[in-house]
């Protein structure tokens, strides 16, 4: 027997129409309606959904811009931090000698909204002359945002090294206006190092290897395997014999250069190439200009007349 009994508060035969779903929405799969379209009311796209789609596109665009800024800052910070900022941008003083076409998306892969950053650590005791020449050439091909920094491991840097990439660009604060970032950090390192993509690419070490990477961005690499091999041979000769060899090795290289330049205007024939850039910069760095043979001196004068080496000579004084 129950302890107590409560009278019912409603009739026992009441009927309640319970809903079968939480909310209703238009049927996108109804006859005559494309499932790829948004909800349609009276034959027109719902204005609310259209406004939502436009807002989503705007949010994605802003996210791409933020991603570009964060990626650039992350690469600079991971180098690690630099203490002095001297943002600069330089456009080449002369017309480019390379006639080929190059597209960053085809060379490096498509990256929507992101600025491609090249971060280079170099010692101020041995400035990478050939990379400065390549920077000038890249500025003629792309919109390049360039900057110079000084790491805390370096106590002092001569003023020419702080302005080696040219004058500051008026739009240097807006990264989305540029295609390529070129950051040079003067740092106490034993070997020059370049970082391009910290997530999918290991650092590139050595001035010659970095020069090869930058030269490919110009789209001017020789397609002939023989010419490409000769170019690599001249680059290695400059690096290992002109830079690291003794007086006898340097004299032998100058004789080889003189013989090759006696047969053609440039080291690979009639086309200016990376071999000319690297060898000329290492000859200038070795101080062999006055004692060089006649053909070599004529070739150095031709390189100077191009205008791309203007950034190199102030650093040799």
Short mmCIF file of C-alpha atoms in Angstrom, two decimals, residues 51-161:
data_model
loop_
_atom_site.label_atom_id
_atom_site.label_comp_id
_atom_site.label_asym_id
_atom_site.label_seq_id
_atom_site.Cartn_x
_atom_site.Cartn_y
_atom_site.Cartn_z
CA UNK A 51 26.74 37.56 -46.37
CA UNK A 52 28.18 34.74 -44.26
CA UNK A 53 30.14 33.42 -47.24
CA UNK A 54 31.60 36.88 -47.97
CA UNK A 55 32.57 37.24 -44.33
CA UNK A 56 34.31 33.86 -44.43
CA UNK A 57 36.32 34.88 -47.52
CA UNK A 58 37.42 38.07 -45.77
CA UNK A 59 38.46 36.16 -42.65
CA UNK A 60 40.49 33.69 -44.73
CA UNK A 61 42.22 36.52 -46.57
CA UNK A 62 43.23 38.16 -43.29
CA UNK A 63 44.42 34.81 -41.95
CA UNK A 64 46.70 34.38 -44.97
CA UNK A 65 48.22 37.81 -44.33
CA UNK A 66 48.75 37.00 -40.65
CA UNK A 67 50.31 33.66 -41.62
CA UNK A 68 52.77 35.45 -43.93
CA UNK A 69 53.79 37.83 -41.13
CA UNK A 70 54.13 35.08 -38.52
CA UNK A 71 56.15 32.84 -40.87
CA UNK A 72 58.60 35.65 -41.56
CA UNK A 73 58.97 36.51 -37.88
CA UNK A 74 59.38 32.85 -36.92
CA UNK A 75 62.26 32.37 -39.36
CA UNK A 76 64.01 35.51 -38.14
CA UNK A 77 63.51 34.59 -34.50
CA UNK A 78 64.73 31.01 -35.02
CA UNK A 79 68.05 32.24 -36.33
CA UNK A 80 68.00 33.47 -33.30
CA UNK A 81 67.06 37.08 -32.54
CA UNK A 82 68.98 39.96 -34.03
CA UNK A 83 69.61 43.11 -32.01
CA UNK A 84 69.93 45.82 -34.65
CA UNK A 85 67.35 46.26 -37.40
CA UNK A 86 68.25 48.17 -40.56
CA UNK A 87 65.47 47.27 -43.00
CA UNK A 88 66.52 47.91 -46.59
CA UNK A 89 65.49 47.21 -50.13
CA UNK A 90 67.53 47.59 -53.26
CA UNK A 91 66.65 47.46 -56.93
CA UNK A 92 69.39 46.64 -59.39
CA UNK A 93 70.93 49.70 -61.05
CA UNK A 94 71.10 48.11 -64.49
CA UNK A 95 68.89 46.00 -66.71
CA UNK A 96 69.03 42.29 -65.96
CA UNK A 97 71.28 40.23 -68.20
CA UNK A 98 69.02 37.19 -67.80
CA UNK A 99 66.19 36.98 -70.32
CA UNK A 100 64.52 33.82 -69.03
CA UNK A 101 61.23 33.89 -67.15
CA UNK A 102 60.84 32.64 -63.61
CA UNK A 103 57.78 32.15 -61.41
CA UNK A 104 58.12 31.58 -57.67
CA UNK A 105 55.04 29.36 -57.55
CA UNK A 106 56.49 27.01 -60.17
CA UNK A 107 59.96 27.02 -58.57
CA UNK A 108 59.02 26.81 -54.90
CA UNK A 109 55.43 25.59 -54.90
CA UNK A 110 52.29 27.64 -54.37
CA UNK A 111 51.87 29.18 -50.93
CA UNK A 112 48.77 31.37 -50.79
CA UNK A 113 49.35 34.69 -49.12
CA UNK A 114 52.72 33.78 -47.63
CA UNK A 115 55.92 35.72 -48.26
CA UNK A 116 58.86 33.47 -49.14
CA UNK A 117 61.60 34.35 -46.64
CA UNK A 118 65.31 33.76 -47.18
CA UNK A 119 67.31 34.19 -43.96
CA UNK A 120 71.12 34.17 -44.23
CA UNK A 121 73.62 34.10 -41.35
CA UNK A 122 77.03 35.42 -42.43
CA UNK A 123 80.20 36.56 -40.70
CA UNK A 124 81.10 40.24 -41.16
CA UNK A 125 84.76 39.18 -41.39
CA UNK A 126 83.97 37.45 -44.72
CA UNK A 127 81.04 39.17 -46.47
CA UNK A 128 79.28 36.98 -49.08
CA UNK A 129 79.98 39.16 -52.11
CA UNK A 130 78.38 36.89 -54.70
CA UNK A 131 75.14 36.72 -52.67
CA UNK A 132 74.92 40.52 -52.74
CA UNK A 133 75.19 40.44 -56.54
CA UNK A 134 72.46 37.79 -56.71
CA UNK A 135 70.31 39.91 -54.40
CA UNK A 136 70.57 42.79 -56.87
CA UNK A 137 69.50 40.48 -59.70
CA UNK A 138 66.58 39.09 -57.68
CA UNK A 139 65.36 42.64 -57.03
CA UNK A 140 65.06 43.11 -60.79
CA UNK A 141 62.96 39.96 -61.17
CA UNK A 142 60.74 40.10 -58.06
CA UNK A 143 59.40 42.44 -55.41
CA UNK A 144 62.01 41.81 -52.70
CA UNK A 145 61.72 42.92 -49.06
CA UNK A 146 65.31 43.10 -47.82
CA UNK A 147 66.62 43.67 -44.31
CA UNK A 148 69.97 43.69 -42.51
CA UNK A 149 70.37 42.69 -38.85
CA UNK A 150 73.25 42.41 -36.40
CA UNK A 151 73.34 39.49 -33.97
CA UNK A 152 74.46 39.91 -30.38
CA UNK A 153 77.48 37.66 -31.05
CA UNK A 154 79.00 40.49 -33.13
CA UNK A 155 80.24 43.52 -31.23
CA UNK A 156 80.52 45.99 -34.12
CA UNK A 157 79.81 46.04 -37.85
CA UNK A 158 81.22 48.58 -40.34
CA UNK A 159 78.56 50.95 -41.76
CA UNK A 160 78.94 49.66 -45.36
CA UNK A 161 77.77 46.21 -44.18
#
